[in-house]
Amino acid sequence: MRLTLIVVVALLLGLVVPVPQSSAADIVFKNGNVYTVDPKTPRAQAIAVTKDRIVFVGSNADAQKLVGPKTRVVDLKGNTVLPGFADAHQHLSGVGFREMNLNLEGTTSLEDFLAKVKARVAQAKPGEWVTGRGWIETHWKPPVFPTRWDLDKVAPNNPVILGRADGHGSVANSAALNLGGINKNTPNPFGGEISKDKQSGEPNGMLLDSAQGLVRRRIPPTSPADAERAVVLGVKRNIELGWTQIQDAGGSYNEVELFRKLYGEGKIKLRIYKAVHGPGPSATRLLNEGATIGAFDNRFTFRTIKVVSDGALGSRGAALLDPYSDASDTSGFLTVKAEELRPMLVDALRKGIQVETHAIGDRANRFILDEYEAAFKAVPASERKVADPRWRVEHAQIVNPADIPRFAKLGIIPSMQPSHAIGDLHFAPSRLGVPRLDGSYAWETFIKSGVVIAGGSDAPVERGEPMIEFYAAVARKDQKGFSGEGWHPEEAVSRDDALKMFTLWPAYAAFEEKLRGSIEVGKLADFTILSADIMTIPAPEILKTRCTMTVINGEIVYEGS
Ligand SMILES: [Zn+2]
């Protein structure tokens, strides 16, 4: 009554009518350079948010009508606003542990690598384990794998195991190999390889894929406090970089429980879309207990099993149809047994559990497409809890061109990481030979075939920075602007598609495209705000662009200086 009176009086006096708080927004973001990824209104200046939802997208003038006495108005000063970036393939704990353990990223030679290890060993107590990861020998001059004997020189007494950046290989010193019970006569475990010195037949320290477990299981378990610290560190780093969701590609139930605990305590604002490894006990438990969807204010969903079907290209563990071009005695190996996989796939389809499978080589990709297809035939849509299961292939890196159309035909989503292509371009041509690069990292061919690509970083395998991923997708050159001959520049994607790869398409791959992934009224208010307009600036400048603000569920969770 009183309000009406004020309005009437105000109208009579010709004053500006204040917006009553009841129809006002909680927050209005104005003066933004907004790209919405919504074809109906692709560009805007302002966004209004109430609670966790977008209530308005449009001009500054119209947004003003939603500013009430309690509305917070944020002046974006022309910065670029994008739908909240999502990393469709990341290992969150690994990102945190990278900050906590010996980080060997960026080492330039074997000597440089050994110097860093030596410095770390000097700080360790006698007999204490030294662990770390991040080295890539193909970046070294000369590009040689480190050996146990190299490590023994700088670490004679402490067991040491150091993972290659891709996580598919590690080098261990003699003390660690001894603790793992590995000697000349130890057979290769299934899905792994103990590299041997060609002359003496002695293990040379390099352990590939499942062989790493022989040593790693001797490392004392991570304390709950360290596991928690890693997650909190990983979450902080992600939010500062502008990620609003990460899709956590594997892990165990321990992590699921840790995430739930930390969400409950309000320590995680980031959205996490979680998977656990399978086949095995974690996958069986998920199949029995069922999915969790949209817990903790839509921040946490757990509905996916991660399968690993081969190794990686760098360590020649990726399963190829034909032998490696630079090692004719091997074509890599599969790391999962079809007879263990099949019943799990059928069960997952019946129960509405998503499956995502790591497949790098063309043999692994064909294998998993065949297995998915067989499961789809065995369980028709009418017998599935989720008719369109949106199963995924993680990496889909080297795919025989004949297999690319099968993704669209079967409704399978390739989940790809642009940074892999700009790192691998230095060694993939020698591993594969130029003809096999046709169908490798084939983003544009995939998009034209009618699928969406869920874009990710695979951190800590790669840096895990959205600007590196976006740049890699549109430039398809390394960070210095180099790309080798035959590296298929036509597979680079448009900026519009690159934007979808990190917003709407990962949302689709998580069954969330109606909830998030674009800036539209009714959707969750997730924004990534950048210092420059990455949709128009020259590609090298994308790498210099910073995240200035991250918004999740309508809350500013990070603000840069
Ligand atoms: Zn991964």
Coordinates of C-alpha atoms and ligand atoms in Angstrom, one line a residue:
M1 CA 0.0 0.0 0.0
R2 CA 2.7 2.4 1.1
L3 CA 4.9 1.4 -1.9
T4 CA 2.0 2.1 -4.3
L5 CA 1.6 5.5 -2.8
I6 CA 5.3 6.3 -3.2
V7 CA 5.1 5.2 -6.8
V8 CA 2.0 7.3 -7.5
V9 CA 3.5 10.3 -5.8
A10 CA 6.8 9.8 -7.6
L11 CA 4.9 9.5 -10.9
L12 CA 3.0 12.7 -10.1
L13 CA 6.2 14.5 -9.3
G14 CA 7.9 13.2 -12.4
L15 CA 10.7 11.5 -10.4
V16 CA 12.6 8.3 -11.4
V17 CA 10.8 5.4 -9.8
P18 CA 13.2 3.3 -7.7
V19 CA 13.1 -0.4 -8.3
P20 CA 11.6 -2.2 -5.3
Q21 CA 14.0 -4.9 -4.0
S22 CA 11.4 -7.6 -4.6
S23 CA 11.8 -7.3 -8.4
A24 CA 15.5 -6.3 -8.2
A25 CA 18.4 -8.6 -8.9
D26 CA 21.0 -9.6 -6.3
I27 CA 23.9 -8.7 -8.6
V28 CA 24.1 -6.8 -11.9
F29 CA 27.2 -7.1 -14.0
K30 CA 27.5 -4.1 -16.3
N31 CA 29.9 -2.7 -19.0
G32 CA 30.9 -6.2 -20.0
N33 CA 31.9 -7.5 -23.4
V34 CA 29.7 -10.6 -23.1
Y35 CA 29.7 -13.6 -25.4
T36 CA 26.8 -15.7 -24.5
V37 CA 27.1 -18.8 -26.7
D38 CA 23.3 -18.4 -27.1
P39 CA 22.5 -18.0 -30.8
K40 CA 19.3 -16.0 -30.0
T41 CA 21.3 -13.2 -28.3
P42 CA 25.0 -13.8 -29.0
R43 CA 26.3 -10.6 -27.5
A44 CA 25.4 -8.4 -24.5
Q45 CA 26.6 -5.7 -22.2
A46 CA 25.1 -6.7 -18.9
I47 CA 23.9 -9.7 -16.9
A48 CA 21.7 -9.8 -13.8
V49 CA 21.7 -12.6 -11.4
T50 CA 19.4 -13.6 -8.5
K51 CA 20.5 -16.3 -6.2
D52 CA 22.3 -18.9 -8.4
R53 CA 20.5 -18.1 -11.7
I54 CA 20.8 -15.7 -14.6
V55 CA 17.6 -13.5 -14.7
F56 CA 18.6 -11.0 -17.4
V57 CA 21.0 -10.7 -20.3
G58 CA 21.0 -7.6 -22.4
S59 CA 21.9 -3.9 -22.5
N60 CA 23.3 -1.7 -19.6
A61 CA 20.2 0.5 -19.8
D62 CA 17.8 -2.4 -19.5
A63 CA 19.8 -4.0 -16.7
Q64 CA 19.5 -0.7 -14.7
K65 CA 15.8 -1.5 -14.3
L66 CA 16.8 -4.5 -12.1
V67 CA 19.0 -2.4 -9.8
G68 CA 17.3 -2.0 -6.4
P69 CA 18.6 -0.6 -3.1
K70 CA 20.3 -3.8 -2.1
T71 CA 21.6 -4.8 -5.6
R72 CA 25.3 -5.2 -5.9
V73 CA 26.5 -3.5 -9.2
V74 CA 29.8 -4.8 -10.6
D75 CA 31.4 -2.6 -13.2
L76 CA 33.3 -5.0 -15.6
K77 CA 35.1 -2.0 -17.3
G78 CA 34.8 -3.6 -20.7
N79 CA 36.3 -6.9 -19.7
T80 CA 35.3 -10.0 -21.7
V81 CA 32.6 -12.2 -20.1
L82 CA 32.3 -15.8 -21.2
P83 CA 30.1 -18.7 -19.9
G84 CA 32.0 -20.4 -17.1
F85 CA 34.8 -22.4 -18.5
A86 CA 34.7 -26.2 -17.9
D87 CA 37.7 -28.5 -18.1
A88 CA 36.2 -31.8 -19.4
H89 CA 39.2 -33.9 -18.4
Q90 CA 41.3 -33.1 -15.4
H91 CA 42.8 -34.9 -12.4
L92 CA 42.1 -32.6 -9.6
S93 CA 44.1 -34.3 -6.8
G94 CA 47.0 -34.7 -9.2
V95 CA 47.0 -30.9 -9.9
G96 CA 47.2 -30.3 -6.1
F97 CA 49.9 -32.9 -5.6
R98 CA 51.9 -31.3 -8.4
E99 CA 52.1 -28.2 -6.2
M100 CA 53.1 -30.2 -3.2
N101 CA 55.7 -32.7 -4.7
L102 CA 58.8 -32.3 -6.8
N103 CA 57.6 -30.6 -9.9
L104 CA 59.8 -31.5 -12.9
E105 CA 57.9 -29.6 -15.5
G106 CA 60.0 -27.5 -17.8
T107 CA 63.2 -29.4 -17.3
T108 CA 65.4 -28.8 -20.3
S109 CA 67.9 -31.7 -20.2
L110 CA 68.9 -34.8 -18.3
E111 CA 71.4 -32.8 -16.3
D112 CA 68.8 -30.2 -15.4
F113 CA 66.4 -32.9 -14.3
L114 CA 69.1 -34.6 -12.2
A115 CA 70.1 -31.4 -10.6
K116 CA 66.5 -30.8 -9.4
V117 CA 66.3 -34.4 -8.1
K118 CA 69.6 -34.0 -6.3
A119 CA 68.4 -30.8 -4.6
R120 CA 65.3 -32.5 -3.4
V121 CA 67.0 -35.6 -2.2
A122 CA 69.3 -33.4 -0.1
Q123 CA 66.2 -32.3 1.9
A124 CA 64.9 -35.8 2.5
K125 CA 65.6 -37.9 5.5
P126 CA 67.7 -41.1 5.0
G127 CA 65.5 -43.8 3.4
E128 CA 62.6 -41.4 2.8
W129 CA 60.7 -41.7 -0.5
V130 CA 61.2 -38.9 -3.1
T131 CA 58.4 -38.7 -5.6
G132 CA 57.6 -36.2 -8.3
R133 CA 56.3 -35.8 -11.8
G134 CA 56.2 -33.7 -14.8
W135 CA 59.3 -34.4 -16.9
I136 CA 59.1 -34.9 -20.7
E137 CA 62.2 -36.3 -22.3
T138 CA 61.2 -35.2 -25.8
H139 CA 61.7 -31.6 -24.6
W140 CA 65.3 -32.4 -23.6
K141 CA 68.4 -32.0 -25.7
P142 CA 69.2 -34.8 -26.4
P143 CA 65.8 -36.5 -26.0
V144 CA 66.8 -39.6 -23.9
F145 CA 64.8 -41.4 -21.3
P146 CA 66.5 -41.2 -17.8
T147 CA 67.7 -44.4 -16.2
R148 CA 68.0 -45.9 -12.8
W149 CA 71.7 -45.5 -13.0
D150 CA 71.4 -41.8 -13.7
L151 CA 69.2 -41.5 -10.6
D152 CA 71.5 -43.7 -8.5
K153 CA 74.3 -41.1 -8.9
V154 CA 72.2 -38.4 -7.2
A155 CA 70.1 -40.6 -5.0
P156 CA 72.1 -43.6 -3.8
N157 CA 70.1 -44.1 -0.5
N158 CA 66.6 -42.8 -1.0
P159 CA 64.0 -44.6 -3.1
V160 CA 63.0 -42.3 -5.9
I161 CA 60.2 -42.6 -8.5
L162 CA 59.4 -39.8 -10.8
G163 CA 56.5 -39.8 -13.2
R164 CA 56.6 -38.6 -16.8
A165 CA 54.1 -35.7 -17.3
D166 CA 51.6 -38.0 -19.1
G167 CA 51.4 -40.3 -16.0
H168 CA 51.9 -43.4 -18.2
G169 CA 55.6 -43.9 -17.4
S170 CA 58.0 -43.4 -14.4
V171 CA 61.6 -43.7 -13.8
A172 CA 62.7 -45.4 -10.6
N173 CA 66.2 -45.7 -9.0
S174 CA 67.7 -49.0 -7.8
A175 CA 66.6 -48.5 -4.3
A176 CA 62.9 -48.1 -5.4
L177 CA 63.2 -51.1 -7.9
N178 CA 64.6 -53.3 -5.1
L179 CA 61.7 -52.3 -2.8
G180 CA 59.3 -53.2 -5.7
G181 CA 61.0 -56.6 -6.0
I182 CA 61.9 -55.8 -9.7
N183 CA 64.9 -57.6 -11.2
K184 CA 66.1 -59.1 -14.4
N185 CA 63.6 -62.0 -14.1
T186 CA 60.5 -60.1 -13.2
P187 CA 57.8 -60.6 -16.0
N188 CA 55.9 -57.7 -17.4
P189 CA 52.5 -57.3 -15.7
F190 CA 49.4 -57.2 -17.8
G191 CA 49.0 -53.7 -19.4
G192 CA 52.5 -52.6 -18.5
E193 CA 56.2 -53.0 -19.3
I194 CA 59.4 -53.1 -17.3
S195 CA 62.0 -51.6 -19.7
K196 CA 65.2 -53.5 -19.9
D197 CA 68.7 -52.6 -20.9
K198 CA 69.2 -54.0 -24.4
Q199 CA 72.7 -55.4 -23.6
S200 CA 72.5 -56.6 -20.0
G201 CA 68.8 -57.4 -19.8
E202 CA 68.7 -55.5 -16.4
P203 CA 65.7 -53.3 -15.7
N204 CA 66.8 -49.8 -16.7
G205 CA 64.4 -48.0 -14.3
M206 CA 61.7 -47.1 -16.8
L207 CA 58.3 -48.5 -15.9
L208 CA 55.4 -48.1 -18.2
D209 CA 51.7 -48.0 -17.3
S210 CA 50.7 -50.8 -14.9
A211 CA 54.4 -51.7 -14.2
Q212 CA 54.6 -48.4 -12.3
G213 CA 52.3 -50.0 -9.7
L214 CA 55.0 -52.6 -8.7
V215 CA 57.0 -49.8 -7.2
R216 CA 54.3 -47.3 -6.4
R217 CA 52.4 -49.7 -4.1
R218 CA 55.5 -49.6 -1.8
I219 CA 55.2 -45.9 -1.2
P220 CA 53.6 -45.2 2.2
P221 CA 49.9 -44.2 1.7
T222 CA 49.1 -40.5 1.4
S223 CA 47.9 -39.1 4.7
P224 CA 44.3 -37.9 4.8
A225 CA 45.6 -34.4 5.6
D226 CA 47.8 -34.4 2.5
A227 CA 45.0 -35.7 0.3
E228 CA 42.7 -32.9 1.6
R229 CA 45.5 -30.3 1.1
A230 CA 45.9 -31.4 -2.5
V231 CA 42.2 -31.1 -3.3
V232 CA 42.0 -27.6 -1.7
L233 CA 45.1 -26.5 -3.6
G234 CA 43.8 -27.9 -6.8
V235 CA 40.4 -26.2 -6.4
K236 CA 42.1 -22.8 -5.6
R237 CA 44.3 -23.0 -8.7
N238 CA 41.4 -23.9 -10.9
I239 CA 39.2 -21.1 -9.8
E240 CA 42.0 -18.5 -10.1
L241 CA 42.5 -19.7 -13.7
G242 CA 38.8 -19.3 -14.5
W243 CA 37.6 -22.8 -14.5
T244 CA 34.1 -23.1 -13.1
Q245 CA 33.8 -26.8 -13.4
I246 CA 36.3 -29.6 -13.8
Q247 CA 35.3 -33.1 -14.9
D248 CA 37.5 -35.4 -12.8
A249 CA 38.7 -38.2 -15.0
G250 CA 39.0 -41.1 -12.7
G251 CA 40.0 -42.0 -9.1
S252 CA 38.5 -43.9 -6.3
Y253 CA 35.7 -43.8 -3.8
N254 CA 38.1 -42.2 -1.2
E255 CA 38.1 -39.1 -3.4
V256 CA 34.4 -39.1 -3.7
E257 CA 34.1 -39.2 0.1
L258 CA 36.7 -36.5 0.5
F259 CA 34.9 -34.2 -2.0
R260 CA 31.6 -34.7 -0.2
K261 CA 33.2 -33.9 3.1
L262 CA 34.9 -30.7 1.8
Y263 CA 31.6 -29.6 0.0
G264 CA 29.8 -30.1 3.3
E265 CA 32.4 -27.9 5.1
G266 CA 32.0 -25.2 2.4
K267 CA 35.6 -25.7 1.3
I268 CA 34.9 -26.4 -2.4
K269 CA 33.1 -23.8 -4.6
L270 CA 34.2 -25.3 -7.9
R271 CA 31.8 -27.7 -9.7
I272 CA 33.1 -31.2 -10.0
Y273 CA 31.8 -33.9 -12.3
K274 CA 33.3 -37.0 -11.0
A275 CA 34.3 -40.4 -12.4
V276 CA 35.9 -43.4 -10.7
H277 CA 38.0 -46.1 -12.3
G278 CA 36.6 -49.3 -13.6
P279 CA 36.3 -52.2 -14.1
G280 CA 36.9 -52.8 -10.4
P281 CA 35.6 -52.3 -6.9
S282 CA 34.9 -48.5 -7.2
A283 CA 32.9 -49.0 -10.4
T284 CA 31.0 -51.9 -8.9
R285 CA 30.0 -49.7 -6.0
L286 CA 28.8 -46.9 -8.2
L287 CA 26.8 -49.4 -10.2
N288 CA 25.2 -50.7 -7.0
E289 CA 24.6 -47.4 -5.2
G290 CA 23.6 -45.4 -8.3
A291 CA 24.5 -41.9 -9.5
T292 CA 24.6 -38.6 -7.5
I293 CA 23.3 -35.8 -9.6
G294 CA 23.4 -32.1 -8.7
A295 CA 24.4 -32.4 -5.0
F296 CA 25.6 -29.4 -3.0
D297 CA 23.7 -26.7 -5.0
N298 CA 24.4 -28.4 -8.4
R299 CA 28.1 -28.4 -7.7
F300 CA 28.7 -32.2 -7.5
T301 CA 27.7 -34.9 -9.9
F302 CA 29.0 -38.4 -9.8
R303 CA 27.7 -40.7 -12.5
T304 CA 30.7 -41.9 -14.6
I305 CA 33.1 -44.8 -14.8
K306 CA 36.5 -44.1 -16.3
V307 CA 38.2 -46.9 -18.2
V308 CA 41.8 -46.9 -19.4
S309 CA 42.2 -48.9 -22.6
D310 CA 45.8 -48.1 -23.6
G311 CA 49.0 -46.2 -22.6
A312 CA 50.3 -42.9 -24.0
L313 CA 52.2 -42.0 -27.2
G314 CA 55.3 -40.5 -25.6
S315 CA 56.2 -43.8 -23.8
R316 CA 55.0 -45.9 -26.8
G317 CA 52.3 -47.5 -24.7
A318 CA 49.4 -46.2 -27.0
A319 CA 48.0 -49.2 -28.8
L320 CA 48.4 -48.8 -32.6
L321 CA 47.0 -50.8 -35.4
D322 CA 50.5 -51.0 -37.0
P323 CA 53.9 -50.8 -35.3
Y324 CA 55.5 -47.5 -34.2
S325 CA 57.4 -45.8 -37.0
D326 CA 60.4 -45.2 -34.7
A327 CA 60.3 -48.7 -33.0
S328 CA 59.2 -51.4 -35.4
D329 CA 59.3 -54.1 -32.6
T330 CA 56.2 -52.6 -30.8
S331 CA 52.7 -51.4 -31.5
G332 CA 51.9 -50.5 -27.8
F333 CA 49.4 -52.4 -25.7
L334 CA 45.8 -52.5 -24.5
T335 CA 45.4 -52.0 -20.7
V336 CA 42.0 -53.5 -20.2
K337 CA 40.7 -57.0 -20.8
A338 CA 37.6 -57.2 -23.0
E339 CA 36.1 -60.0 -20.8
E340 CA 36.2 -57.8 -17.7
L341 CA 34.9 -54.8 -19.5
R342 CA 31.9 -56.3 -21.3
P343 CA 29.7 -57.2 -18.3
M344 CA 30.4 -53.8 -16.8
L345 CA 29.4 -51.9 -19.9
V346 CA 26.1 -53.8 -20.1
D347 CA 25.4 -53.1 -16.5
A348 CA 26.3 -49.4 -16.8
L349 CA 23.9 -49.0 -19.8
R350 CA 21.0 -50.6 -17.9
K351 CA 21.6 -48.5 -14.8
G352 CA 22.2 -45.1 -16.5
I353 CA 25.9 -44.9 -15.6
Q354 CA 28.1 -43.0 -18.1
V355 CA 31.3 -44.6 -19.3
E356 CA 34.4 -42.7 -20.5
T357 CA 37.4 -44.5 -21.8
H358 CA 40.9 -43.3 -22.3
A359 CA 42.0 -44.3 -25.8
I360 CA 45.0 -42.7 -27.5
G361 CA 46.1 -45.1 -30.3
D362 CA 44.1 -46.1 -33.3
R363 CA 43.9 -49.7 -32.1
A364 CA 42.5 -48.6 -28.7
N365 CA 40.0 -46.3 -30.3
R366 CA 38.7 -49.0 -32.6
F367 CA 38.6 -51.5 -29.7
I368 CA 36.5 -49.2 -27.5
L369 CA 34.2 -48.2 -30.3
D370 CA 33.6 -51.9 -31.0
E371 CA 33.0 -52.6 -27.3
Y372 CA 30.6 -49.6 -26.9
E373 CA 28.7 -50.6 -30.1
A374 CA 28.3 -54.2 -28.9
A375 CA 27.0 -53.0 -25.6
F376 CA 24.5 -50.6 -27.3
K377 CA 23.3 -53.6 -29.4
A378 CA 23.0 -55.8 -26.4
V379 CA 20.9 -53.3 -24.4
P380 CA 18.4 -51.5 -26.6
A381 CA 17.2 -48.0 -25.6
S382 CA 14.0 -49.3 -24.0
E383 CA 16.1 -51.3 -21.5
R384 CA 18.3 -48.4 -20.5
K385 CA 17.8 -46.1 -17.6
V386 CA 19.2 -43.2 -19.7
A387 CA 18.2 -43.7 -23.4
D388 CA 21.0 -41.5 -24.8
P389 CA 23.9 -42.6 -22.7
R390 CA 26.5 -40.0 -24.0
W391 CA 29.4 -42.3 -23.5
R392 CA 32.8 -40.7 -24.2
V393 CA 36.2 -41.5 -25.5
E394 CA 38.9 -39.6 -23.6
H395 CA 41.6 -38.2 -25.9
A396 CA 40.5 -39.9 -29.2
Q397 CA 43.9 -38.9 -30.3
I398 CA 45.0 -41.1 -33.1
V399 CA 41.9 -42.4 -34.9
N400 CA 41.9 -44.3 -38.1
P401 CA 39.9 -42.0 -40.5
A402 CA 37.5 -44.8 -41.2
D403 CA 36.5 -44.8 -37.5
I404 CA 35.8 -41.0 -37.1
P405 CA 32.3 -41.2 -38.5
R406 CA 31.4 -43.9 -36.0
F407 CA 31.4 -41.4 -33.2
A408 CA 28.5 -39.4 -34.6
K409 CA 26.7 -42.6 -35.7
L410 CA 26.9 -44.1 -32.2
G411 CA 26.4 -40.9 -30.3
I412 CA 29.8 -41.1 -28.7
I413 CA 31.5 -37.9 -27.6
P414 CA 35.2 -37.4 -28.2
S415 CA 36.7 -35.6 -25.2
M416 CA 39.9 -34.0 -26.4
Q417 CA 42.7 -31.8 -25.0
P418 CA 44.1 -29.3 -27.5
S419 CA 47.4 -28.9 -25.5
H420 CA 48.3 -32.5 -26.2
A421 CA 48.5 -31.7 -29.9
I422 CA 50.8 -28.7 -29.5
G423 CA 53.1 -30.7 -27.1
D424 CA 53.0 -33.9 -29.2
L425 CA 53.8 -32.2 -32.5
H426 CA 57.4 -32.4 -31.5
F427 CA 57.5 -36.2 -31.5
A428 CA 54.2 -37.6 -32.9
P429 CA 55.5 -37.5 -36.5
S430 CA 58.4 -39.7 -35.7
R431 CA 56.3 -42.1 -33.5
L432 CA 53.6 -42.4 -36.1
G433 CA 55.0 -41.4 -39.5
V434 CA 53.4 -38.6 -41.6
P435 CA 50.5 -40.7 -43.2
R436 CA 49.1 -41.6 -39.8
L437 CA 48.8 -38.0 -38.8
D438 CA 45.7 -38.0 -40.9
G439 CA 43.0 -38.6 -38.3
S440 CA 45.3 -37.6 -35.4
Y441 CA 44.1 -34.8 -33.1
A442 CA 41.4 -34.3 -35.8
W443 CA 39.2 -31.7 -34.1
E444 CA 37.8 -30.1 -37.2
T445 CA 37.1 -33.4 -38.9
F446 CA 35.3 -34.6 -35.8
I447 CA 33.2 -31.4 -35.6
K448 CA 32.3 -31.6 -39.3
S449 CA 31.3 -35.3 -38.8
G450 CA 28.5 -34.1 -36.5
V451 CA 29.8 -34.6 -33.0
V452 CA 30.6 -32.1 -30.2
I453 CA 34.0 -32.1 -28.6
A454 CA 34.3 -31.9 -24.9
G455 CA 37.5 -29.8 -24.4
G456 CA 39.8 -30.4 -21.6
S457 CA 43.4 -30.0 -20.3
D458 CA 44.3 -33.4 -18.8
A459 CA 46.2 -31.5 -16.0
P460 CA 48.5 -32.3 -14.4
V461 CA 49.6 -34.1 -17.6
E462 CA 49.5 -30.6 -19.2
R463 CA 49.5 -27.2 -17.4
G464 CA 45.8 -27.1 -17.1
E465 CA 45.4 -23.4 -18.1
P466 CA 42.3 -22.5 -20.1
M467 CA 44.2 -19.9 -22.2
I468 CA 46.7 -22.5 -23.3
E469 CA 43.9 -24.8 -24.3
F470 CA 42.0 -22.1 -26.2
Y471 CA 45.1 -21.0 -27.9
A472 CA 46.1 -24.5 -28.9
A473 CA 42.6 -25.2 -30.3
V474 CA 42.6 -22.2 -32.6
A475 CA 46.3 -21.9 -33.4
R476 CA 47.4 -25.6 -33.5
K477 CA 51.0 -24.4 -33.0
D478 CA 53.2 -24.6 -30.0
Q479 CA 53.5 -21.7 -27.6
K480 CA 56.4 -20.3 -29.7
G481 CA 54.3 -20.4 -32.9
F482 CA 55.9 -23.5 -34.3
S483 CA 54.1 -26.4 -36.0
G484 CA 55.9 -29.0 -38.0
E485 CA 55.3 -30.1 -41.6
G486 CA 52.2 -32.3 -42.1
W487 CA 50.7 -31.1 -38.8
H488 CA 47.3 -30.5 -40.5
P489 CA 46.7 -26.8 -39.8
E490 CA 43.2 -27.3 -41.3
E491 CA 42.3 -29.2 -38.1
A492 CA 42.5 -26.0 -36.0
V493 CA 39.0 -24.9 -35.0
S494 CA 37.2 -21.5 -35.2
R495 CA 37.1 -19.3 -32.1
D496 CA 33.3 -19.9 -31.8
D497 CA 33.9 -23.6 -31.8
A498 CA 36.8 -23.3 -29.4
L499 CA 34.6 -21.4 -27.0
K500 CA 31.9 -24.1 -27.2
M501 CA 34.6 -26.8 -26.5
F502 CA 35.2 -25.3 -23.1
T503 CA 31.6 -24.2 -22.3
L504 CA 28.5 -25.7 -23.9
W505 CA 30.0 -28.9 -25.2
P506 CA 31.5 -30.1 -21.9
A507 CA 28.1 -29.3 -20.4
Y508 CA 26.5 -31.5 -23.0
A509 CA 29.0 -34.3 -22.2
A510 CA 27.9 -34.0 -18.6
F511 CA 24.1 -33.9 -19.4
E512 CA 24.0 -30.3 -18.2
E513 CA 23.4 -28.3 -21.3
K514 CA 20.0 -27.1 -20.1
L515 CA 21.6 -26.0 -16.8
R516 CA 24.8 -24.4 -17.8
G517 CA 27.3 -23.8 -20.6
S518 CA 25.8 -20.6 -22.0
I519 CA 24.7 -17.2 -20.7
E520 CA 20.9 -17.5 -20.9
V521 CA 18.1 -16.5 -18.6
G522 CA 17.3 -19.5 -16.3
K523 CA 20.7 -21.0 -16.4
L524 CA 23.2 -21.2 -13.5
A525 CA 25.2 -18.0 -13.2
D526 CA 28.8 -19.2 -14.0
F527 CA 31.1 -16.8 -15.8
T528 CA 34.7 -16.6 -16.7
I529 CA 35.8 -13.0 -17.0
L530 CA 39.0 -12.2 -18.9
S531 CA 41.4 -9.3 -19.3
A532 CA 41.2 -9.4 -23.2
D533 CA 38.8 -10.4 -25.9
I534 CA 40.1 -13.8 -26.9
M535 CA 37.5 -14.0 -29.6
T536 CA 39.2 -11.3 -31.7
I537 CA 42.8 -10.7 -30.5
P538 CA 45.8 -12.2 -32.4
A539 CA 46.3 -15.8 -31.3
P540 CA 49.7 -15.3 -29.5
E541 CA 48.0 -12.7 -27.2
I542 CA 45.5 -15.3 -26.0
L543 CA 48.4 -16.8 -24.0
K544 CA 48.9 -13.4 -22.2
T545 CA 45.3 -13.1 -21.3
R546 CA 44.4 -13.4 -17.6
C547 CA 41.3 -14.4 -15.7
T548 CA 40.1 -11.3 -13.8
M549 CA 37.0 -12.8 -12.2
T550 CA 35.4 -16.2 -11.7
V551 CA 31.7 -16.5 -10.9
I552 CA 30.1 -19.7 -9.8
N553 CA 26.4 -20.0 -8.8
G554 CA 26.2 -16.2 -8.9
E555 CA 28.9 -15.8 -6.4
I556 CA 32.2 -14.1 -7.2
V557 CA 34.6 -16.8 -6.1
Y558 CA 37.8 -15.2 -7.4
E559 CA 38.7 -11.6 -8.2
G560 CA 42.2 -10.8 -9.7
S561 CA 44.0 -7.6 -9.2
Ligands
ZN1 ZN 43.9 -38.0 -18.0

